[in-house]
PDB file of C-alpha atoms and ligand atoms in Angstrom:
ATOM      1  CA  MET A   1     -10.147 -22.758   9.019  1.00 98.00           C
ATOM      2  CA  ARG A   2      -6.730 -24.386   8.977  1.00 98.00           C
ATOM      3  CA  VAL A   3      -3.455 -22.920  10.174  1.00 98.00           C
ATOM      4  CA  ILE A   4      -0.419 -24.188   8.262  1.00 98.00           C
ATOM      5  CA  ARG A   5       3.141 -23.470   9.319  1.00 98.00           C
ATOM      6  CA  ALA A   6       5.276 -25.640   7.019  1.00 98.00           C
ATOM      7  CA  VAL A   7       6.049 -24.637   3.436  1.00 98.00           C
ATOM      8  CA  ALA A   8       5.629 -28.134   1.950  1.00 98.00           C
ATOM      9  CA  ALA A   9       2.303 -28.664   3.750  1.00 98.00           C
ATOM     10  CA  MET A  10       1.019 -25.325   2.441  1.00 98.00           C
ATOM     11  CA  GLN A  11       2.080 -26.242  -1.098  1.00 98.00           C
ATOM     12  CA  ARG A  12       0.249 -29.585  -0.884  1.00 98.00           C
ATOM     13  CA  LEU A  13      -2.913 -28.047   0.539  1.00 98.00           C
ATOM     14  CA  ALA A  14      -2.897 -25.206  -2.028  1.00 98.00           C
ATOM     15  CA  ASP A  15      -2.553 -27.734  -4.867  1.00 98.00           C
ATOM     16  CA  ARG A  16      -5.554 -29.632  -3.524  1.00 98.00           C
ATOM     17  CA  LEU A  17      -7.693 -26.511  -3.110  1.00 98.00           C
ATOM     18  CA  ARG A  18      -6.765 -25.189  -6.554  1.00 97.00           C
ATOM     19  CA  SER A  19      -8.060 -28.384  -8.160  1.00 97.00           C
ATOM     20  CA  GLY A  20     -11.475 -27.609  -6.606  1.00 97.00           C
ATOM     21  CA  GLY A  21     -11.846 -23.936  -7.577  1.00 98.00           C
ATOM     22  CA  ARG A  22     -10.262 -20.515  -7.790  1.00 98.00           C
ATOM     23  CA  LEU A  23      -7.650 -19.896  -5.134  1.00 98.00           C
ATOM     24  CA  GLY A  24      -7.362 -16.348  -3.766  1.00 98.00           C
ATOM     25  CA  PHE A  25      -4.526 -15.064  -1.607  1.00 99.00           C
ATOM     26  CA  VAL A  26      -4.005 -12.107   0.750  1.00 99.00           C
ATOM     27  CA  PRO A  27      -0.461 -11.641   2.072  1.00 98.00           C
ATOM     28  CA  THR A  28      -0.165  -9.685   5.336  1.00 98.00           C
ATOM     29  CA  MET A  29       2.191  -9.045   8.215  1.00 98.00           C
ATOM     30  CA  GLY A  30      -0.611  -9.570  10.728  1.00 98.00           C
ATOM     31  CA  HIS A  31      -1.892  -7.281  13.506  1.00 97.00           C
ATOM     32  CA  LEU A  32      -4.958  -7.104  11.326  1.00 98.00           C
ATOM     33  CA  HIS A  33      -7.341  -4.188  10.992  1.00 98.00           C
ATOM     34  CA  GLU A  34     -10.341  -3.373   8.801  1.00 98.00           C
ATOM     35  CA  GLY A  35      -8.011  -2.539   5.886  1.00 98.00           C
ATOM     36  CA  HIS A  36      -6.680  -6.104   5.835  1.00 98.00           C
ATOM     37  CA  LEU A  37     -10.160  -7.551   6.348  1.00 98.00           C
ATOM     38  CA  SER A  38     -11.486  -5.560   3.388  1.00 98.00           C
ATOM     39  CA  LEU A  39      -8.886  -7.331   1.220  1.00 98.00           C
ATOM     40  CA  VAL A  40     -10.061 -10.702   2.553  1.00 98.00           C
ATOM     41  CA  ARG A  41     -13.667  -9.812   1.661  1.00 98.00           C
ATOM     42  CA  ILE A  42     -12.684  -8.755  -1.863  1.00 98.00           C
ATOM     43  CA  CYS A  43     -10.649 -11.937  -2.227  1.00 98.00           C
ATOM     44  CA  ARG A  44     -13.601 -14.024  -1.073  1.00 98.00           C
ATOM     45  CA  LYS A  45     -15.821 -12.419  -3.718  1.00 98.00           C
ATOM     46  CA  HIS A  46     -13.428 -13.362  -6.511  1.00 98.00           C
ATOM     47  CA  SER A  47     -12.425 -16.856  -5.402  1.00 98.00           C
ATOM     48  CA  ASP A  48     -13.646 -20.171  -4.031  1.00 98.00           C
ATOM     49  CA  PHE A  49     -10.923 -20.542  -1.397  1.00 98.00           C
ATOM     50  CA  VAL A  50      -9.065 -17.845   0.518  1.00 98.00           C
ATOM     51  CA  VAL A  51      -5.548 -18.213   1.893  1.00 98.00           C
ATOM     52  CA  VAL A  52      -4.201 -15.406   4.104  1.00 99.00           C
ATOM     53  CA  SER A  53      -0.533 -15.351   5.063  1.00 98.00           C
ATOM     54  CA  ILE A  54       0.756 -13.764   8.245  1.00 98.00           C
ATOM     55  CA  PHE A  55       4.479 -13.219   8.155  1.00 98.00           C
ATOM     56  CA  VAL A  56       6.516 -10.297   9.468  1.00 98.00           C
ATOM     57  CA  ASN A  57       9.107 -10.425   6.726  1.00 98.00           C
ATOM     58  CA  PRO A  58      12.563  -9.540   8.074  1.00 98.00           C
ATOM     59  CA  THR A  59      14.114  -8.835   4.656  1.00 97.00           C
ATOM     60  CA  GLN A  60      11.879  -5.828   3.993  1.00 97.00           C
ATOM     61  CA  PHE A  61      12.984  -3.954   7.125  1.00 97.00           C
ATOM     62  CA  GLY A  62      16.091  -1.765   7.089  1.00 95.00           C
ATOM     63  CA  PRO A  63      18.635  -2.060   9.917  1.00 94.00           C
ATOM     64  CA  ASP A  64      17.208   0.987  11.747  1.00 91.00           C
ATOM     65  CA  GLU A  65      13.568   0.087  11.223  1.00 95.00           C
ATOM     66  CA  ASP A  66      10.928  -1.436  13.477  1.00 93.00           C
ATOM     67  CA  LEU A  67      11.237  -5.204  12.829  1.00 96.00           C
ATOM     68  CA  ARG A  68      11.615  -6.033  16.521  1.00 95.00           C
ATOM     69  CA  GLN A  69       8.785  -3.908  17.835  1.00 94.00           C
ATOM     70  CA  TYR A  70       6.406  -4.560  14.901  1.00 96.00           C
ATOM     71  CA  PRO A  71       3.086  -5.478  16.601  1.00 96.00           C
ATOM     72  CA  ARG A  72       2.135  -9.154  16.596  1.00 97.00           C
ATOM     73  CA  ASP A  73      -1.010 -10.845  17.914  1.00 97.00           C
ATOM     74  CA  PHE A  74      -1.668 -14.155  16.223  1.00 98.00           C
ATOM     75  CA  GLY A  75      -4.531 -15.173  18.534  1.00 98.00           C
ATOM     76  CA  ARG A  76      -6.523 -12.058  17.690  1.00 98.00           C
ATOM     77  CA  ASP A  77      -5.712 -12.270  13.959  1.00 98.00           C
ATOM     78  CA  ARG A  78      -6.831 -15.883  13.872  1.00 98.00           C
ATOM     79  CA  GLY A  79     -10.235 -14.993  15.387  1.00 98.00           C
ATOM     80  CA  LEU A  80     -10.761 -12.132  12.934  1.00 98.00           C
ATOM     81  CA  LEU A  81      -9.865 -14.267   9.916  1.00 98.00           C
ATOM     82  CA  ASP A  82     -12.066 -17.127  11.079  1.00 98.00           C
ATOM     83  CA  ARG A  83     -15.017 -14.733  11.262  1.00 98.00           C
ATOM     84  CA  GLU A  84     -14.324 -13.600   7.677  1.00 98.00           C
ATOM     85  CA  GLY A  85     -14.583 -17.172   6.418  1.00 96.00           C
ATOM     86  CA  THR A  86     -10.884 -17.567   5.610  1.00 98.00           C
ATOM     87  CA  ASP A  87     -10.063 -21.132   4.598  1.00 98.00           C
ATOM     88  CA  VAL A  88      -6.360 -21.246   5.426  1.00 98.00           C
ATOM     89  CA  ILE A  89      -3.878 -19.112   7.380  1.00 98.00           C
ATOM     90  CA  PHE A  90      -0.306 -19.642   6.276  1.00 98.00           C
ATOM     91  CA  TYR A  91       1.804 -18.676   9.271  1.00 98.00           C
ATOM     92  CA  PRO A  92       5.417 -19.657   8.604  1.00 98.00           C
ATOM     93  CA  SER A  93       8.426 -18.985  10.815  1.00 98.00           C
ATOM     94  CA  ALA A  94      11.332 -16.857   9.596  1.00 98.00           C
ATOM     95  CA  GLU A  95      13.471 -20.019   9.541  1.00 98.00           C
ATOM     96  CA  ALA A  96      10.958 -21.794   7.306  1.00 98.00           C
ATOM     97  CA  MET A  97      10.961 -18.901   4.832  1.00 98.00           C
ATOM     98  CA  TYR A  98      14.683 -18.130   4.999  1.00 98.00           C
ATOM     99  CA  PRO A  99      16.554 -21.319   5.868  1.00 97.00           C
ATOM    100  CA  ALA A 100      20.306 -21.192   6.386  1.00 98.00           C
ATOM    101  CA  GLY A 101      22.084 -20.553   3.096  1.00 98.00           C
ATOM    102  CA  PHE A 102      19.242 -18.528   1.577  1.00 98.00           C
ATOM    103  CA  ALA A 103      20.825 -16.405  -1.181  1.00 98.00           C
ATOM    104  CA  THR A 104      18.270 -15.548  -3.869  1.00 98.00           C
ATOM    105  CA  TYR A 105      16.484 -12.203  -4.219  1.00 98.00           C
ATOM    106  CA  VAL A 106      13.952 -10.793  -6.659  1.00 98.00           C
ATOM    107  CA  ARG A 107      14.360  -7.143  -7.611  1.00 98.00           C
ATOM    108  CA  VAL A 108      12.082  -4.962  -9.728  1.00 98.00           C
ATOM    109  CA  GLU A 109      14.089  -2.114 -11.218  1.00 96.00           C
ATOM    110  CA  GLU A 110      13.040   1.479 -11.928  1.00 95.00           C
ATOM    111  CA  LEU A 111       9.633   1.346 -10.185  1.00 97.00           C
ATOM    112  CA  THR A 112      11.416   0.853  -6.876  1.00 98.00           C
ATOM    113  CA  GLN A 113      13.835   3.773  -7.235  1.00 96.00           C
ATOM    114  CA  GLY A 114      11.560   6.700  -6.315  1.00 97.00           C
ATOM    115  CA  LEU A 115       8.983   7.430  -3.596  1.00 98.00           C
ATOM    116  CA  CYS A 116       9.554   5.130  -0.583  1.00 98.00           C
ATOM    117  CA  GLY A 117      12.343   3.282  -2.427  1.00 97.00           C
ATOM    118  CA  ARG A 118      14.550   6.358  -2.220  1.00 97.00           C
ATOM    119  CA  PHE A 119      14.472   6.250   1.571  1.00 97.00           C
ATOM    120  CA  ARG A 120      14.146   2.498   2.157  1.00 96.00           C
ATOM    121  CA  PRO A 121      16.836   1.001  -0.071  1.00 95.00           C
ATOM    122  CA  VAL A 122      16.334  -2.693   0.838  1.00 95.00           C
ATOM    123  CA  HIS A 123      12.583  -2.566   1.354  1.00 98.00           C
ATOM    124  CA  PHE A 124      11.160  -3.445  -2.045  1.00 98.00           C
ATOM    125  CA  GLN A 125      13.683  -6.172  -2.728  1.00 98.00           C
ATOM    126  CA  GLY A 126      12.520  -7.764   0.524  1.00 98.00           C
ATOM    127  CA  VAL A 127       8.879  -7.377  -0.459  1.00 98.00           C
ATOM    128  CA  THR A 128       9.258  -8.805  -3.962  1.00 98.00           C
ATOM    129  CA  THR A 129      11.393 -11.685  -2.703  1.00 98.00           C
ATOM    130  CA  VAL A 130       8.918 -12.732  -0.038  1.00 98.00           C
ATOM    131  CA  VAL A 131       5.885 -12.266  -2.297  1.00 98.00           C
ATOM    132  CA  ALA A 132       7.588 -14.295  -5.051  1.00 98.00           C
ATOM    133  CA  LYS A 133       8.213 -17.057  -2.513  1.00 98.00           C
ATOM    134  CA  LEU A 134       4.624 -16.866  -1.217  1.00 98.00           C
ATOM    135  CA  PHE A 135       3.285 -16.969  -4.785  1.00 98.00           C
ATOM    136  CA  ASN A 136       5.405 -20.075  -5.453  1.00 98.00           C
ATOM    137  CA  ILE A 137       4.128 -21.727  -2.282  1.00 98.00           C
ATOM    138  CA  VAL A 138       0.428 -20.888  -2.714  1.00 98.00           C
ATOM    139  CA  ARG A 139       0.357 -20.442  -6.523  1.00 98.00           C
ATOM    140  CA  PRO A 140      -2.836 -18.385  -6.243  1.00 98.00           C
ATOM    141  CA  ASP A 141      -5.124 -17.560  -9.162  1.00 98.00           C
ATOM    142  CA  LEU A 142      -5.485 -14.075  -7.736  1.00 98.00           C
ATOM    143  CA  ALA A 143      -3.979 -12.004  -4.964  1.00 98.00           C
ATOM    144  CA  VAL A 144      -5.278  -8.819  -3.344  1.00 98.00           C
ATOM    145  CA  PHE A 145      -3.088  -5.891  -2.263  1.00 98.00           C
ATOM    146  CA  GLY A 146      -4.048  -2.501  -0.819  1.00 98.00           C
ATOM    147  CA  GLN A 147      -3.695   0.840  -2.551  1.00 98.00           C
ATOM    148  CA  LYS A 148      -2.585   2.101   0.870  1.00 98.00           C
ATOM    149  CA  ASP A 149       0.855   0.805  -0.155  1.00 98.00           C
ATOM    150  CA  ALA A 150       0.472   1.939  -3.751  1.00 98.00           C
ATOM    151  CA  GLN A 151       4.106   1.631  -4.797  1.00 98.00           C
ATOM    152  CA  GLN A 152       4.236  -1.892  -3.343  1.00 98.00           C
ATOM    153  CA  ALA A 153       1.085  -2.897  -5.235  1.00 98.00           C
ATOM    154  CA  PHE A 154       2.411  -1.501  -8.533  1.00 98.00           C
ATOM    155  CA  VAL A 155       5.793  -3.178  -8.016  1.00 98.00           C
ATOM    156  CA  ILE A 156       4.166  -6.544  -7.320  1.00 98.00           C
ATOM    157  CA  ARG A 157       1.896  -6.219 -10.314  1.00 98.00           C
ATOM    158  CA  ARG A 158       4.977  -5.597 -12.470  1.00 98.00           C
ATOM    159  CA  MET A 159       6.829  -8.528 -10.913  1.00 98.00           C
ATOM    160  CA  ALA A 160       3.887 -10.878 -11.507  1.00 98.00           C
ATOM    161  CA  ARG A 161       3.759  -9.768 -15.129  1.00 98.00           C
ATOM    162  CA  ASP A 162       7.512  -9.836 -15.775  1.00 98.00           C
ATOM    163  CA  LEU A 163       8.028 -13.242 -14.157  1.00 98.00           C
ATOM    164  CA  ASP A 164       4.860 -14.855 -15.589  1.00 98.00           C
ATOM    165  CA  PHE A 165       3.365 -15.833 -12.254  1.00 98.00           C
ATOM    166  CA  GLY A 166      -0.061 -16.094 -13.835  1.00 97.00           C
ATOM    167  CA  THR A 167      -1.580 -14.574 -10.688  1.00 98.00           C
ATOM    168  CA  LYS A 168      -4.088 -11.795 -11.198  1.00 98.00           C
ATOM    169  CA  ILE A 169      -3.288  -8.816  -8.969  1.00 98.00           C
ATOM    170  CA  ILE A 170      -6.251  -6.893  -7.576  1.00 98.00           C
ATOM    171  CA  ILE A 171      -5.580  -3.504  -5.967  1.00 98.00           C
ATOM    172  CA  ALA A 172      -8.156  -2.643  -3.298  1.00 98.00           C
ATOM    173  CA  PRO A 173      -9.103   0.826  -2.007  1.00 98.00           C
ATOM    174  CA  THR A 174      -7.588   2.280   1.167  1.00 98.00           C
ATOM    175  CA  ILE A 175      -9.728   1.878   4.267  1.00 98.00           C
ATOM    176  CA  ARG A 176      -9.632   4.865   6.609  1.00 98.00           C
ATOM    177  CA  GLU A 177     -10.571   5.738  10.154  1.00 98.00           C
ATOM    178  CA  PRO A 178     -13.629   8.042  10.416  1.00 98.00           C
ATOM    179  CA  ASP A 179     -11.282  11.068  10.615  1.00 98.00           C
ATOM    180  CA  GLY A 180      -9.509  10.087   7.379  1.00 98.00           C
ATOM    181  CA  LEU A 181      -6.319   8.510   8.738  1.00 98.00           C
ATOM    182  CA  ALA A 182      -5.424   5.488   6.618  1.00 98.00           C
ATOM    183  CA  MET A 183      -5.591   2.356   8.753  1.00 98.00           C
ATOM    184  CA  SER A 184      -2.181   0.873   9.417  1.00 97.00           C
ATOM    185  CA  SER A 185      -0.707  -1.627  11.852  1.00 94.00           C
ATOM    186  CA  ARG A 186       1.795   1.109  12.705  1.00 95.00           C
ATOM    187  CA  ASN A 187      -0.876   3.583  13.895  1.00 97.00           C
ATOM    188  CA  CYS A 188      -0.636   1.911  17.310  1.00 96.00           C
ATOM    189  CA  TYR A 189       2.810   3.516  17.743  1.00 96.00           C
ATOM    190  CA  LEU A 190       1.269   7.014  17.760  1.00 97.00           C
ATOM    191  CA  THR A 191       0.880   8.933  21.007  1.00 97.00           C
ATOM    192  CA  ARG A 192      -2.519  10.446  21.667  1.00 97.00           C
ATOM    193  CA  ALA A 193      -1.309  13.879  20.482  1.00 96.00           C
ATOM    194  CA  GLN A 194       0.254  12.418  17.323  1.00 97.00           C
ATOM    195  CA  ARG A 195      -2.898  10.428  16.613  1.00 97.00           C
ATOM    196  CA  MET A 196      -4.881  13.695  16.724  1.00 97.00           C
ATOM    197  CA  GLN A 197      -2.502  15.284  14.204  1.00 97.00           C
ATOM    198  CA  ALA A 198      -2.197  12.298  11.855  1.00 98.00           C
ATOM    199  CA  PRO A 199      -5.378  12.945   9.777  1.00 98.00           C
ATOM    200  CA  VAL A 200      -3.668  16.078   8.384  1.00 98.00           C
ATOM    201  CA  LEU A 201      -1.902  13.794   5.901  1.00 98.00           C
ATOM    202  CA  TYR A 202      -5.164  12.794   4.245  1.00 98.00           C
ATOM    203  CA  ARG A 203      -6.462  16.357   4.443  1.00 98.00           C
ATOM    204  CA  SER A 204      -3.401  17.489   2.500  1.00 98.00           C
ATOM    205  CA  LEU A 205      -3.946  14.738  -0.075  1.00 98.00           C
ATOM    206  CA  LYS A 206      -7.551  15.845  -0.498  1.00 98.00           C
ATOM    207  CA  LEU A 207      -6.361  19.423  -0.960  1.00 98.00           C
ATOM    208  CA  GLY A 208      -3.914  18.175  -3.617  1.00 98.00           C
ATOM    209  CA  ARG A 209      -6.712  16.324  -5.374  1.00 98.00           C
ATOM    210  CA  ARG A 210      -8.956  19.364  -5.298  1.00 97.00           C
ATOM    211  CA  LEU A 211      -6.298  21.646  -6.717  1.00 97.00           C
ATOM    212  CA  VAL A 212      -5.640  19.194  -9.547  1.00 97.00           C
ATOM    213  CA  GLN A 213      -9.330  18.750 -10.255  1.00 96.00           C
ATOM    214  CA  GLU A 214      -9.731  22.504 -10.338  1.00 95.00           C
ATOM    215  CA  GLY A 215      -7.137  22.636 -13.071  1.00 95.00           C
ATOM    216  CA  GLU A 216      -3.783  23.162 -11.355  1.00 97.00           C
ATOM    217  CA  GLN A 217      -1.226  21.479 -13.570  1.00 97.00           C
ATOM    218  CA  ASN A 218       2.003  22.500 -11.915  1.00 98.00           C
ATOM    219  CA  PRO A 219       3.111  19.751  -9.494  1.00 98.00           C
ATOM    220  CA  ALA A 220       5.366  22.157  -7.578  1.00 98.00           C
ATOM    221  CA  THR A 221       2.389  24.381  -6.726  1.00 98.00           C
ATOM    222  CA  VAL A 222       0.278  21.441  -5.544  1.00 98.00           C
ATOM    223  CA  LYS A 223       3.105  20.041  -3.424  1.00 98.00           C
ATOM    224  CA  ARG A 224       3.830  23.440  -1.891  1.00 98.00           C
ATOM    225  CA  ARG A 225       0.197  23.945  -0.872  1.00 98.00           C
ATOM    226  CA  MET A 226       0.040  20.434   0.593  1.00 98.00           C
ATOM    227  CA  ARG A 227       3.248  20.980   2.550  1.00 98.00           C
ATOM    228  CA  GLN A 228       1.893  24.261   3.939  1.00 97.00           C
ATOM    229  CA  VAL A 229      -1.198  22.526   5.339  1.00 97.00           C
ATOM    230  CA  ILE A 230       0.856  19.794   6.982  1.00 97.00           C
ATOM    231  CA  LYS A 231       3.302  22.282   8.447  1.00 96.00           C
ATOM    232  CA  LYS A 232       0.588  24.575   9.749  1.00 94.00           C
ATOM    233  CA  GLU A 233      -1.597  21.881  11.274  1.00 88.00           C
ATOM    234  CA  SER A 234       0.892  19.384  12.711  1.00 90.00           C
ATOM    235  CA  GLY A 235       4.365  18.665  13.941  1.00 91.00           C
ATOM    236  CA  ALA A 236       4.824  16.088  11.185  1.00 96.00           C
ATOM    237  CA  ARG A 237       8.211  15.949   9.476  1.00 96.00           C
ATOM    238  CA  MET A 238       7.758  15.372   5.748  1.00 97.00           C
ATOM    239  CA  GLN A 239       9.926  12.758   4.099  1.00 98.00           C
ATOM    240  CA  TYR A 240       8.459  13.303   0.638  1.00 98.00           C
ATOM    241  CA  ILE A 241       5.450  14.439  -1.335  1.00 98.00           C
ATOM    242  CA  GLU A 242       5.513  13.323  -4.967  1.00 98.00           C
ATOM    243  CA  ILE A 243       3.146  13.480  -7.908  1.00 98.00           C
ATOM    244  CA  VAL A 244       3.925  10.633 -10.289  1.00 98.00           C
ATOM    245  CA  ASP A 245       2.380   8.858 -13.251  1.00 97.00           C
ATOM    246  CA  THR A 246       0.686   5.552 -12.437  1.00 96.00           C
ATOM    247  CA  GLU A 247       2.713   3.440 -14.900  1.00 95.00           C
ATOM    248  CA  GLU A 248       6.377   4.141 -14.224  1.00 96.00           C
ATOM    249  CA  LEU A 249       5.891   6.094 -10.968  1.00 98.00           C
ATOM    250  CA  LYS A 250       8.046   8.905 -12.314  1.00 97.00           C
ATOM    251  CA  PRO A 251       7.435  12.521 -11.176  1.00 98.00           C
ATOM    252  CA  VAL A 252       5.316  14.349 -13.747  1.00 98.00           C
ATOM    253  CA  LYS A 253       6.344  17.759 -15.084  1.00 97.00           C
ATOM    254  CA  ARG A 254       2.782  18.722 -15.836  1.00 97.00           C
ATOM    255  CA  ILE A 255      -0.311  17.132 -14.276  1.00 97.00           C
ATOM    256  CA  LYS A 256      -2.650  15.445 -16.737  1.00 94.00           C
ATOM    257  CA  GLY A 257      -4.506  12.144 -17.115  1.00 95.00           C
ATOM    258  CA  ARG A 258      -4.078   9.915 -14.089  1.00 96.00           C
ATOM    259  CA  VAL A 259      -1.578  10.702 -11.358  1.00 98.00           C
ATOM    260  CA  LEU A 260      -0.656   9.315  -7.967  1.00 98.00           C
ATOM    261  CA  ILE A 261      -0.078  11.842  -5.197  1.00 98.00           C
ATOM    262  CA  ALA A 262       1.945  10.028  -2.540  1.00 98.00           C
ATOM    263  CA  LEU A 263       3.579  11.096   0.691  1.00 98.00           C
ATOM    264  CA  ALA A 264       5.538   9.856   3.669  1.00 98.00           C
ATOM    265  CA  ALA A 265       5.905  11.715   6.946  1.00 97.00           C
ATOM    266  CA  PHE A 266       7.193  11.110  10.443  1.00 97.00           C
ATOM    267  CA  LEU A 267       5.087  11.823  13.481  1.00 97.00           C
ATOM    268  CA  GLY A 268       7.721  11.501  16.147  1.00 96.00           C
ATOM    269  CA  ARG A 269       9.521   8.277  15.217  1.00 95.00           C
ATOM    270  CA  THR A 270       6.529   6.771  13.448  1.00 96.00           C
ATOM    271  CA  ARG A 271       6.652   6.824   9.678  1.00 97.00           C
ATOM    272  CA  LEU A 272       3.254   7.031   7.989  1.00 97.00           C
ATOM    273  CA  ILE A 273       2.505   6.822   4.275  1.00 98.00           C
ATOM    274  CA  ASP A 274      -0.620   7.650   2.330  1.00 98.00           C
ATOM    275  CA  ASN A 275      -1.653   8.413  -1.232  1.00 98.00           C
ATOM    276  CA  ILE A 276      -4.509   9.276  -3.508  1.00 98.00           C
ATOM    277  CA  ILE A 277      -5.050   8.650  -7.221  1.00 98.00           C
ATOM    278  CA  VAL A 278      -6.477  11.538  -9.206  1.00 98.00           C
ATOM    279  CA  ARG A 279      -8.055  10.969 -12.590  1.00 93.00           C
ATOM    280  CA  LEU A 280      -8.719  13.880 -14.897  1.00 88.00           C
ATOM    281  CA  ARG A 281     -11.370  12.607 -17.230  1.00 75.00           C
ATOM    282  CA  ASN A 282     -10.621  14.750 -20.244  1.00 66.00           C
ATOM    283  CA  ASN A 283      -8.946  17.936 -21.350  1.00 56.00           C
ATOM    284  CA  ARG A 284     -12.209  19.813 -21.605  1.00 56.00           C
ATOM    285  CA  GLN A 285     -12.846  19.146 -17.921  1.00 54.00           C
ATOM    286  CA  GLU A 286      -9.317  20.319 -17.082  1.00 56.00           C
ATOM    287  CA  ARG A 287      -9.840  23.547 -19.047  1.00 58.00           C
ATOM    288  CA  GLN A 288     -13.224  24.057 -17.418  1.00 60.00           C
ATOM    289  CA  GLY A 289     -11.638  23.599 -13.975  1.00 57.00           C
ATOM    290  CA  ARG A 290      -8.949  26.142 -14.807  1.00 59.00           C
ATOM    291  CA  GLN A 291     -11.573  28.589 -16.076  1.00 62.00           C
ATOM    292  CA  GLU A 292     -13.683  28.198 -12.934  1.00 59.00           C
ATOM    293  CA  ARG A 293     -10.627  28.707 -10.746  1.00 57.00           C
ATOM    294  CA  LYS A 294      -9.656  31.903 -12.559  1.00 57.00           C
ATOM    295  CA  THR A 295     -13.179  33.245 -12.064  1.00 54.00           C
ATOM    296  CA  THR A 296     -13.263  32.427  -8.347  1.00 50.00           C
ATOM    297  CA  ASP A 297      -9.731  33.832  -7.859  1.00 49.00           C
ATOM    298  CA  LYS A 298     -10.934  37.132  -9.370  1.00 47.00           C
ATOM    299  CA  HIS A 299     -13.754  37.287  -6.841  1.00 47.00           C
ATOM    300  CA  ARG A 300     -11.583  36.587  -3.774  1.00 42.00           C
TER     301      ARG A 300
HETATM  302  P1  AMP M 401       0.711  -5.199   5.864  1.00 54.56           P
HETATM  303  O1  AMP M 401       0.202  -6.179   6.875  1.00 54.56           O
HETATM  304  O2  AMP M 401       0.852  -3.812   6.393  1.00 54.56           O
HETATM  305  O3  AMP M 401       1.919  -5.705   5.140  1.00 54.56           O
HETATM  306  O4  AMP M 401      -0.431  -5.100   4.761  1.00 54.56           O
HETATM  307  C1  AMP M 401      -0.947  -6.234   4.112  1.00 54.56           C
HETATM  308  C2  AMP M 401      -1.831  -5.779   2.986  1.00 54.56           C
HETATM  309  O5  AMP M 401      -2.886  -4.975   3.509  1.00 54.56           O
HETATM  310  C3  AMP M 401      -1.092  -4.909   1.947  1.00 54.56           C
HETATM  311  O6  AMP M 401      -1.547  -5.261   0.653  1.00 54.56           O
HETATM  312  C4  AMP M 401      -1.511  -3.529   2.341  1.00 54.56           C
HETATM  313  O7  AMP M 401      -1.490  -2.610   1.266  1.00 54.56           O
HETATM  314  C5  AMP M 401      -2.951  -3.769   2.792  1.00 54.56           C
HETATM  315  N1  AMP M 401      -3.416  -2.678   3.650  1.00 54.56           N
HETATM  316  C6  AMP M 401      -2.796  -2.159   4.736  1.00 54.56           C
HETATM  317  N2  AMP M 401      -3.494  -1.123   5.235  1.00 54.56           N
HETATM  318  C7  AMP M 401      -4.591  -0.976   4.448  1.00 54.56           C
HETATM  319  C8  AMP M 401      -5.693  -0.070   4.426  1.00 54.56           C
HETATM  320  N3  AMP M 401      -5.826   0.894   5.337  1.00 54.56           N
HETATM  321  N4  AMP M 401      -6.626  -0.224   3.462  1.00 54.56           N
HETATM  322  C9  AMP M 401      -6.504  -1.195   2.529  1.00 54.56           C
HETATM  323  N5  AMP M 401      -5.494  -2.083   2.490  1.00 54.56           N
HETATM  324  C10 AMP M 401      -4.538  -1.974   3.420  1.00 54.56           C
END
């Protein structure tokens, strides 16, 4: 496994690897956990060479966010990636990625307006800019992103399509702790008491999914029930719960087809996000769910 720090050296090495097979890429901010490693494994399956980047990207953090305290442990990350059979770690400095005079940004419109974008105004522009740069440096055949950050993955997929990167975007499932909490580098900020409460977010998402699968089509009802669970079972402060379509990420008026239920909440000062995609297979199934729900409601 090689560790490359300079942009030009990474470009040269990527060009060489690409001439020998399919080049897969997993961008990360490090402090790796099983969620990241699952992306590396998926990448490995679909490619001949795997490049993983570790870069805590300053442009995607707002002025009051956690750039300075974001956890970093390159030595540990390096060991984990070596064990996964990673071929190259790209580990640039902030100065290498954003040299003096840097002035160009990539922005995906619309998709970045709602959900997290509403509360983190500079975030997605930072993400798309750094991923565009990383794609230009590595020029991967495919890149793997996690559904954990669903809006990010959808935004990057749109950027890759709109700007003709020619990189296939694979979205990988969210890896969770045994109690359901989505793995995140930020979970280490949680106190013991907050860590005990945190799985309520996934429990509320599962409740949302169940309600939808049972035929509930009113997003306001689903969101209200989810909020109740979170309020009753934790001290979490909700930032948002939204039910959106999976193309434009716009709130749906009536739930049908395939929807993304996404949320963000603060436990103390730690902001956690999670989501679930619900697919309703067909209208008959929806009607059947509604019918079954009516019957069970009668018997309550
Ligand atoms: P980050 O280091 O947090 O920027 O994440 C790097 C990549 O790992 C992104 O594509 C994330 O969506 C993905 N990721 C983070 N947490 C998880 C998780 N629990 N399961 C799957 N993928 C994840």
